[in-house]
């Protein structure tokens, strides 16, 4: 399909990106490529904007593939035993894992309807803006097929057959299986609450999975595992904050749900950061260059192509509410970057090449720069409008 380069058609001054990405307010220079079939014509305001299936407005960068040289691929093949002993230990046996039903009304119980009524009564205390961020988080979790697909693009660690016995492939499948419970649990809770438009939510999930994601990891596990390290910590932060807010609004059960999901994300973060720590040990120069490259590109949200069939800027709007409520903010983005720089001891790495030292200096000074930009963006955020969200039956929410 023909692609059309267009300047950024809609640029927020205050929208942050939720669940791990660079706040939009700080990303002012990135051009966007739009599918030509989705662009609105200025001369056809009264004409219905027909969209082809699975072609919502989308951002697609010039894509680079298979950028990692063969000798680097061999590094990951040599780490098979290491992955078995140091990565797979962060998975839990299925029989010891929590399951969504542990937190939901029991449909086989005589008290099922009473349990549902209690859930619905508790949910009445939750404001609409909270439901916007909870739905956005749930939709992000429900797009899990895309994330497994992304991991299986990484050269040297992908699941070559769909049932490969390698440690890397086992990790990817089992990580996916653990993550799958998150969307299932939140989806069922929201369905039972009666507070949201499930059909609009389901459409958004279908659009998002159909659209995929473009994290710009170039099939490189160096870039891919840096990306997942950032994202897992970001989801830990986001779900932790939805738990805090649920408790403040009196829904202790929902707080427990969100907190339990956050704990999973924290465990997965530990696994991914351990991979990158090992890469710094084996190949410090290559790893620090990859870290700097990923941060220069800026961390793209897993759900950055979110669309509900109506709102071309749905992800920005959802993210703005998350920023305002403190669920995931520009400050969190800088905090995560600072955490990873410290976790991997980036400022103390020695023996780097000239380019490696430049990357080191860039990374060690990046978080303070983001903080300064975030402070400026906060001043503009006070001008935020109020808009309808289809997820909550078009009720109005302030951005």
GROMACS .gro file of C-alpha atoms in nm:
model
  399
    1UNK     CA    1   0.000   0.000   0.000
    2UNK     CA    2   0.127   0.346  -0.086
    3UNK     CA    3   0.268   0.542   0.201
    4UNK     CA    4   0.241   0.918   0.235
    5UNK     CA    5   0.482   1.121   0.443
    6UNK     CA    6   0.290   1.379   0.638
    7UNK     CA    7   0.384   1.628   0.905
    8UNK     CA    8   0.247   1.550   1.247
    9UNK     CA    9  -0.124   1.603   1.199
   10UNK     CA   10  -0.200   1.635   1.566
   11UNK     CA   11   0.056   1.740   1.824
   12UNK     CA   12  -0.039   1.766   2.188
   13UNK     CA   13   0.136   2.004   2.420
   14UNK     CA   14   0.053   1.801   2.723
   15UNK     CA   15  -0.028   1.440   2.643
   16UNK     CA   16   0.206   1.184   2.797
   17UNK     CA   17   0.239   0.831   2.669
   18UNK     CA   18   0.116   0.570   2.911
   19UNK     CA   19   0.251   0.230   2.996
   20UNK     CA   20   0.612   0.300   2.932
   21UNK     CA   21   0.662   0.529   2.636
   22UNK     CA   22   0.809   0.872   2.601
   23UNK     CA   23   0.553   1.136   2.696
   24UNK     CA   24   0.420   1.291   2.378
   25UNK     CA   25   0.478   1.632   2.528
   26UNK     CA   26   0.851   1.565   2.515
   27UNK     CA   27   0.859   1.413   2.168
   28UNK     CA   28   0.830   1.718   1.948
   29UNK     CA   29   1.048   1.634   1.649
   30UNK     CA   30   0.943   1.289   1.536
   31UNK     CA   31   0.769   1.289   1.194
   32UNK     CA   32   0.483   1.046   1.145
   33UNK     CA   33   0.413   0.829   0.845
   34UNK     CA   34   0.042   0.766   0.788
   35UNK     CA   35  -0.129   0.507   0.573
   36UNK     CA   36  -0.252   0.708   0.274
   37UNK     CA   37  -0.596   0.546   0.293
   38UNK     CA   38  -0.654   0.688   0.641
   39UNK     CA   39  -0.579   1.053   0.578
   40UNK     CA   40  -0.871   1.291   0.593
   41UNK     CA   41  -0.920   1.516   0.295
   42UNK     CA   42  -0.965   1.885   0.374
   43UNK     CA   43  -1.206   1.914   0.083
   44UNK     CA   44  -1.442   1.639   0.197
   45UNK     CA   45  -1.561   1.752   0.540
   46UNK     CA   46  -1.913   1.634   0.475
   47UNK     CA   47  -1.812   1.299   0.331
   48UNK     CA   48  -1.801   0.992   0.554
   49UNK     CA   49  -1.445   0.892   0.636
   50UNK     CA   50  -1.440   0.531   0.523
   51UNK     CA   51  -1.159   0.319   0.665
   52UNK     CA   52  -1.035  -0.013   0.542
   53UNK     CA   53  -1.032  -0.300   0.796
   54UNK     CA   54  -0.739  -0.285   1.038
   55UNK     CA   55  -0.618   0.044   0.895
   56UNK     CA   56  -0.662   0.304   1.169
   57UNK     CA   57  -0.441   0.612   1.163
   58UNK     CA   58  -0.099   0.482   1.251
   59UNK     CA   59   0.258   0.585   1.303
   60UNK     CA   60   0.504   0.381   1.098
   61UNK     CA   61   0.871   0.471   1.098
   62UNK     CA   62   1.118   0.379   0.829
   63UNK     CA   63   1.178   0.024   0.944
   64UNK     CA   64   1.522  -0.130   0.980
   65UNK     CA   65   1.541  -0.509   1.000
   66UNK     CA   66   1.808  -0.761   1.097
   67UNK     CA   67   2.066  -0.499   1.191
   68UNK     CA   68   2.260  -0.728   1.424
   69UNK     CA   69   2.568  -0.897   1.268
   70UNK     CA   70   2.604  -1.274   1.271
   71UNK     CA   71   2.878  -1.275   1.536
   72UNK     CA   72   2.638  -1.107   1.779
   73UNK     CA   73   2.376  -1.375   1.713
   74UNK     CA   74   2.632  -1.633   1.823
   75UNK     CA   75   2.650  -1.459   2.162
   76UNK     CA   76   2.288  -1.549   2.231
   77UNK     CA   77   2.332  -1.906   2.116
   78UNK     CA   78   2.622  -1.935   2.362
   79UNK     CA   79   2.396  -1.809   2.643
   80UNK     CA   80   2.149  -2.100   2.625
   81UNK     CA   81   2.272  -2.259   2.947
   82UNK     CA   82   2.290  -1.921   3.118
   83UNK     CA   83   1.929  -1.850   3.022
   84UNK     CA   84   1.816  -2.185   3.159
   85UNK     CA   85   1.984  -2.122   3.494
   86UNK     CA   86   1.926  -1.748   3.536
   87UNK     CA   87   1.619  -1.659   3.328
   88UNK     CA   88   1.376  -1.947   3.360
   89UNK     CA   89   1.399  -1.929   3.740
   90UNK     CA   90   1.187  -1.613   3.720
   91UNK     CA   91   0.891  -1.814   3.592
   92UNK     CA   92   0.643  -1.964   3.836
   93UNK     CA   93   0.504  -2.319   3.804
   94UNK     CA   94   0.149  -2.303   3.671
   95UNK     CA   95   0.014  -2.488   3.975
   96UNK     CA   96   0.154  -2.216   4.202
   97UNK     CA   97   0.032  -1.922   3.991
   98UNK     CA   98  -0.274  -1.715   4.069
   99UNK     CA   99  -0.554  -1.733   3.813
  100UNK     CA  100  -0.816  -1.469   3.725
  101UNK     CA  101  -1.093  -1.672   3.886
  102UNK     CA  102  -0.920  -1.635   4.225
  103UNK     CA  103  -1.027  -1.268   4.228
  104UNK     CA  104  -1.371  -1.288   4.065
  105UNK     CA  105  -1.721  -1.396   4.170
  106UNK     CA  106  -1.756  -1.773   4.156
  107UNK     CA  107  -2.019  -1.863   3.892
  108UNK     CA  108  -2.074  -2.204   4.056
  109UNK     CA  109  -2.155  -2.051   4.393
  110UNK     CA  110  -2.509  -1.989   4.519
  111UNK     CA  111  -2.383  -1.646   4.622
  112UNK     CA  112  -2.264  -1.558   4.270
  113UNK     CA  113  -2.526  -1.291   4.202
  114UNK     CA  114  -2.468  -1.132   4.541
  115UNK     CA  115  -2.093  -1.124   4.475
  116UNK     CA  116  -2.156  -0.954   4.140
  117UNK     CA  117  -2.384  -0.698   4.306
  118UNK     CA  118  -2.113  -0.623   4.562
  119UNK     CA  119  -1.857  -0.576   4.285
  120UNK     CA  120  -2.090  -0.341   4.101
  121UNK     CA  121  -2.161  -0.142   4.417
  122UNK     CA  122  -1.788  -0.096   4.481
  123UNK     CA  123  -1.730   0.011   4.122
  124UNK     CA  124  -1.986   0.290   4.157
  125UNK     CA  125  -1.736   0.475   4.376
  126UNK     CA  126  -1.478   0.484   4.097
  127UNK     CA  127  -1.482   0.800   3.880
  128UNK     CA  128  -1.498   0.794   3.502
  129UNK     CA  129  -1.140   0.911   3.455
  130UNK     CA  130  -1.019   0.615   3.660
  131UNK     CA  131  -1.210   0.380   3.430
  132UNK     CA  132  -1.044   0.541   3.128
  133UNK     CA  133  -0.695   0.453   3.255
  134UNK     CA  134  -0.802   0.108   3.378
  135UNK     CA  135  -0.955   0.028   3.038
  136UNK     CA  136  -0.646   0.159   2.860
  137UNK     CA  137  -0.424  -0.061   3.076
  138UNK     CA  138  -0.648  -0.361   3.014
  139UNK     CA  139  -0.649  -0.308   2.637
  140UNK     CA  140  -0.270  -0.285   2.643
  141UNK     CA  141  -0.255  -0.619   2.824
  142UNK     CA  142  -0.507  -0.777   2.586
  143UNK     CA  143  -0.285  -0.702   2.285
  144UNK     CA  144  -0.050  -0.976   2.409
  145UNK     CA  145  -0.036  -1.167   2.075
  146UNK     CA  146   0.149  -0.868   1.933
  147UNK     CA  147   0.411  -0.873   2.209
  148UNK     CA  148   0.486  -1.242   2.166
  149UNK     CA  149   0.516  -1.180   1.793
  150UNK     CA  150   0.763  -0.900   1.859
  151UNK     CA  151   0.980  -1.120   2.082
  152UNK     CA  152   0.977  -1.385   1.811
  153UNK     CA  153   1.130  -1.142   1.563
  154UNK     CA  154   1.452  -1.120   1.765
  155UNK     CA  155   1.745  -1.293   1.593
  156UNK     CA  156   1.916  -1.554   1.805
  157UNK     CA  157   1.641  -1.587   2.067
  158UNK     CA  158   1.319  -1.640   1.868
  159UNK     CA  159   1.100  -1.949   1.888
  160UNK     CA  160   1.187  -2.100   1.551
  161UNK     CA  161   0.911  -2.363   1.540
  162UNK     CA  162   0.642  -2.244   1.780
  163UNK     CA  163   0.739  -2.519   2.024
  164UNK     CA  164   1.118  -2.490   2.029
  165UNK     CA  165   1.289  -2.644   2.336
  166UNK     CA  166   1.551  -2.368   2.364
  167UNK     CA  167   1.563  -2.170   2.687
  168UNK     CA  168   1.489  -1.845   2.503
  169UNK     CA  169   1.179  -1.992   2.337
  170UNK     CA  170   1.057  -2.150   2.659
  171UNK     CA  171   1.089  -1.813   2.831
  172UNK     CA  172   0.893  -1.633   2.559
  173UNK     CA  173   0.603  -1.878   2.567
  174UNK     CA  174   0.586  -1.903   2.945
  175UNK     CA  175   0.619  -1.525   2.989
  176UNK     CA  176   0.330  -1.486   2.745
  177UNK     CA  177   0.125  -1.739   2.939
  178UNK     CA  178   0.184  -1.554   3.266
  179UNK     CA  179   0.102  -1.217   3.110
  180UNK     CA  180  -0.213  -1.356   2.950
  181UNK     CA  181  -0.384  -1.369   3.290
  182UNK     CA  182  -0.357  -0.990   3.330
  183UNK     CA  183  -0.587  -0.895   3.045
  184UNK     CA  184  -0.825  -1.181   3.123
  185UNK     CA  185  -0.869  -1.066   3.483
  186UNK     CA  186  -0.912  -0.695   3.408
  187UNK     CA  187  -1.146  -0.770   3.117
  188UNK     CA  188  -1.379  -0.982   3.332
  189UNK     CA  189  -1.376  -0.731   3.614
  190UNK     CA  190  -1.470  -0.447   3.382
  191UNK     CA  191  -1.742  -0.657   3.219
  192UNK     CA  192  -1.900  -0.736   3.555
  193UNK     CA  193  -1.877  -0.374   3.673
  194UNK     CA  194  -2.130  -0.255   3.415
  195UNK     CA  195  -1.952   0.081   3.402
  196UNK     CA  196  -1.796   0.051   3.057
  197UNK     CA  197  -1.900  -0.006   2.696
  198UNK     CA  198  -1.755  -0.352   2.637
  199UNK     CA  199  -1.831  -0.352   2.266
  200UNK     CA  200  -1.627  -0.037   2.209
  201UNK     CA  201  -1.349  -0.182   2.421
  202UNK     CA  202  -1.355  -0.507   2.224
  203UNK     CA  203  -1.336  -0.313   1.898
  204UNK     CA  204  -1.034  -0.125   2.029
  205UNK     CA  205  -0.860  -0.451   2.116
  206UNK     CA  206  -0.929  -0.591   1.770
  207UNK     CA  207  -0.798  -0.278   1.601
  208UNK     CA  208  -0.487  -0.278   1.817
  209UNK     CA  209  -0.394  -0.643   1.760
  210UNK     CA  210  -0.459  -0.598   1.388
  211UNK     CA  211  -0.234  -0.293   1.377
  212UNK     CA  212   0.059  -0.443   1.569
  213UNK     CA  213   0.339  -0.227   1.708
  214UNK     CA  214   0.663  -0.074   1.588
  215UNK     CA  215   0.914  -0.053   1.874
  216UNK     CA  216   1.204  -0.012   1.626
  217UNK     CA  217   1.406  -0.294   1.774
  218UNK     CA  218   1.539  -0.407   1.434
  219UNK     CA  219   1.517  -0.782   1.515
  220UNK     CA  220   1.800  -0.724   1.763
  221UNK     CA  221   1.775  -0.883   2.110
  222UNK     CA  222   2.008  -0.610   2.235
  223UNK     CA  223   1.742  -0.351   2.150
  224UNK     CA  224   1.453  -0.585   2.224
  225UNK     CA  225   1.557  -0.670   2.579
  226UNK     CA  226   1.640  -0.309   2.661
  227UNK     CA  227   1.291  -0.223   2.538
  228UNK     CA  228   1.125  -0.495   2.747
  229UNK     CA  229   1.328  -0.400   3.055
  230UNK     CA  230   1.188  -0.048   3.027
  231UNK     CA  231   0.835  -0.161   2.949
  232UNK     CA  232   0.809  -0.413   3.230
  233UNK     CA  233   0.913  -0.155   3.485
  234UNK     CA  234   0.668   0.092   3.332
  235UNK     CA  235   0.379  -0.153   3.360
  236UNK     CA  236   0.481  -0.227   3.719
  237UNK     CA  237   0.458   0.146   3.793
  238UNK     CA  238   0.128   0.191   3.610
  239UNK     CA  239  -0.054  -0.107   3.764
  240UNK     CA  240   0.084  -0.014   4.104
  241UNK     CA  241  -0.067   0.332   4.071
  242UNK     CA  242  -0.406   0.199   3.957
  243UNK     CA  243  -0.397  -0.018   4.270
  244UNK     CA  244  -0.326   0.286   4.486
  245UNK     CA  245  -0.611   0.484   4.334
  246UNK     CA  246  -0.858   0.194   4.363
  247UNK     CA  247  -0.778   0.173   4.734
  248UNK     CA  248  -0.826   0.547   4.774
  249UNK     CA  249  -1.170   0.515   4.613
  250UNK     CA  250  -1.266   0.229   4.843
  251UNK     CA  251  -1.242  -0.069   4.606
  252UNK     CA  252  -1.002  -0.290   4.801
  253UNK     CA  253  -1.066  -0.592   4.578
  254UNK     CA  254  -0.969  -0.402   4.264
  255UNK     CA  255  -0.664  -0.265   4.445
  256UNK     CA  256  -0.564  -0.624   4.517
  257UNK     CA  257  -0.614  -0.717   4.151
  258UNK     CA  258  -0.400  -0.432   4.019
  259UNK     CA  259  -0.135  -0.488   4.285
  260UNK     CA  260  -0.110  -0.857   4.201
  261UNK     CA  261  -0.062  -0.775   3.832
  262UNK     CA  262   0.203  -0.518   3.926
  263UNK     CA  263   0.391  -0.786   4.121
  264UNK     CA  264   0.402  -1.005   3.808
  265UNK     CA  265   0.539  -0.715   3.606
  266UNK     CA  266   0.807  -0.652   3.868
  267UNK     CA  267   0.921  -1.015   3.851
  268UNK     CA  268   0.935  -1.001   3.471
  269UNK     CA  269   1.128  -0.673   3.489
  270UNK     CA  270   1.389  -0.848   3.703
  271UNK     CA  271   1.432  -1.118   3.439
  272UNK     CA  272   1.471  -0.880   3.146
  273UNK     CA  273   1.708  -0.646   3.328
  274UNK     CA  274   1.919  -0.948   3.420
  275UNK     CA  275   1.956  -1.033   3.049
  276UNK     CA  276   2.083  -0.685   2.971
  277UNK     CA  277   2.312  -0.696   3.274
  278UNK     CA  278   2.469  -1.011   3.127
  279UNK     CA  279   2.507  -0.840   2.789
  280UNK     CA  280   2.691  -0.551   2.957
  281UNK     CA  281   2.924  -0.810   3.109
  282UNK     CA  282   2.995  -0.985   2.776
  283UNK     CA  283   2.980  -0.693   2.533
  284UNK     CA  284   2.979  -0.359   2.718
  285UNK     CA  285   3.045  -0.147   2.411
  286UNK     CA  286   2.776  -0.308   2.195
  287UNK     CA  287   2.523  -0.298   2.478
  288UNK     CA  288   2.576   0.064   2.572
  289UNK     CA  289   2.547   0.166   2.206
  290UNK     CA  290   2.220  -0.028   2.182
  291UNK     CA  291   2.089   0.135   2.502
  292UNK     CA  292   2.168   0.482   2.369
  293UNK     CA  293   2.014   0.396   2.031
  294UNK     CA  294   1.691   0.277   2.194
  295UNK     CA  295   1.663   0.593   2.402
  296UNK     CA  296   1.736   0.823   2.108
  297UNK     CA  297   1.451   0.657   1.920
  298UNK     CA  298   1.243   0.698   2.235
  299UNK     CA  299   1.048   0.412   2.385
  300UNK     CA  300   0.734   0.355   2.177
  301UNK     CA  301   0.427   0.244   2.365
  302UNK     CA  302   0.312  -0.117   2.312
  303UNK     CA  303  -0.038   0.027   2.251
  304UNK     CA  304   0.065   0.339   2.060
  305UNK     CA  305  -0.153   0.235   1.763
  306UNK     CA  306  -0.466   0.221   1.980
  307UNK     CA  307  -0.789   0.311   1.797
  308UNK     CA  308  -1.161   0.259   1.869
  309UNK     CA  309  -1.309   0.331   1.525
  310UNK     CA  310  -1.378   0.696   1.618
  311UNK     CA  311  -1.092   0.877   1.786
  312UNK     CA  312  -0.780   0.912   1.573
  313UNK     CA  313  -0.590   1.036   1.880
  314UNK     CA  314  -0.724   0.786   2.130
  315UNK     CA  315  -0.387   0.685   2.266
  316UNK     CA  316  -0.283   1.044   2.329
  317UNK     CA  317  -0.614   1.113   2.501
  318UNK     CA  318  -0.592   0.805   2.724
  319UNK     CA  319  -0.232   0.896   2.807
  320UNK     CA  320  -0.329   1.250   2.904
  321UNK     CA  321  -0.573   1.117   3.162
  322UNK     CA  322  -0.308   0.878   3.295
  323UNK     CA  323  -0.068   1.171   3.333
  324UNK     CA  324  -0.324   1.386   3.514
  325UNK     CA  325  -0.418   1.107   3.758
  326UNK     CA  326  -0.055   1.016   3.821
  327UNK     CA  327  -0.094   0.663   3.686
  328UNK     CA  328   0.195   0.700   3.442
  329UNK     CA  329   0.369   1.033   3.391
  330UNK     CA  330   0.660   1.201   3.223
  331UNK     CA  331   0.835   1.190   3.560
  332UNK     CA  332   0.794   0.812   3.566
  333UNK     CA  333   0.962   0.789   3.224
  334UNK     CA  334   1.264   0.980   3.355
  335UNK     CA  335   1.264   0.776   3.677
  336UNK     CA  336   1.269   0.448   3.484
  337UNK     CA  337   1.556   0.564   3.266
  338UNK     CA  338   1.748   0.675   3.575
  339UNK     CA  339   1.674   0.341   3.743
  340UNK     CA  340   1.806   0.140   3.447
  341UNK     CA  341   2.120   0.352   3.418
  342UNK     CA  342   2.186   0.277   3.785
  343UNK     CA  343   2.077  -0.089   3.765
  344UNK     CA  344   2.326  -0.155   3.487
  345UNK     CA  345   2.594   0.066   3.646
  346UNK     CA  346   2.625   0.258   3.320
  347UNK     CA  347   2.824   0.549   3.461
  348UNK     CA  348   3.103   0.320   3.589
  349UNK     CA  349   3.162   0.109   3.277
  350UNK     CA  350   3.522   0.132   3.158
  351UNK     CA  351   3.715   0.024   2.848
  352UNK     CA  352   3.460   0.166   2.606
  353UNK     CA  353   3.533   0.287   2.254
  354UNK     CA  354   3.504   0.654   2.168
  355UNK     CA  355   3.147   0.600   2.050
  356UNK     CA  356   3.076   0.400   2.362
  357UNK     CA  357   3.195   0.682   2.586
  358UNK     CA  358   2.973   0.927   2.397
  359UNK     CA  359   2.678   0.692   2.448
  360UNK     CA  360   2.765   0.666   2.817
  361UNK     CA  361   2.768   1.043   2.858
  362UNK     CA  362   2.440   1.076   2.667
  363UNK     CA  363   2.264   0.817   2.884
  364UNK     CA  364   2.390   0.953   3.214
  365UNK     CA  365   2.265   1.303   3.133
  366UNK     CA  366   1.935   1.213   2.967
  367UNK     CA  367   1.703   1.174   3.267
  368UNK     CA  368   1.768   1.528   3.401
  369UNK     CA  369   1.696   1.664   3.053
  370UNK     CA  370   1.362   1.484   3.041
  371UNK     CA  371   1.275   1.621   3.383
  372UNK     CA  372   1.335   1.979   3.268
  373UNK     CA  373   1.116   1.927   2.962
  374UNK     CA  374   0.846   1.766   3.174
  375UNK     CA  375   0.833   2.068   3.405
  376UNK     CA  376   0.767   2.293   3.105
  377UNK     CA  377   0.498   2.057   2.975
  378UNK     CA  378   0.320   2.061   3.311
  379UNK     CA  379   0.264   2.433   3.279
  380UNK     CA  380   0.082   2.381   2.949
  381UNK     CA  381  -0.124   2.088   3.077
  382UNK     CA  382  -0.357   2.319   3.272
  383UNK     CA  383  -0.521   2.413   2.941
  384UNK     CA  384  -0.643   2.057   2.883
  385UNK     CA  385  -0.994   2.021   2.734
  386UNK     CA  386  -1.270   1.775   2.820
  387UNK     CA  387  -1.361   1.510   2.563
  388UNK     CA  388  -1.592   1.205   2.536
  389UNK     CA  389  -1.450   0.851   2.556
  390UNK     CA  390  -1.635   0.574   2.373
  391UNK     CA  391  -1.517   0.322   2.636
  392UNK     CA  392  -1.744   0.484   2.895
  393UNK     CA  393  -2.046   0.549   2.671
  394UNK     CA  394  -1.909   0.886   2.549
  395UNK     CA  395  -1.912   1.041   2.893
  396UNK     CA  396  -1.689   1.347   2.913
  397UNK     CA  397  -1.349   1.330   3.086
  398UNK     CA  398  -1.093   1.604   3.134
  399UNK     CA  399  -0.757   1.535   2.973
   0.00000   0.00000   0.00000
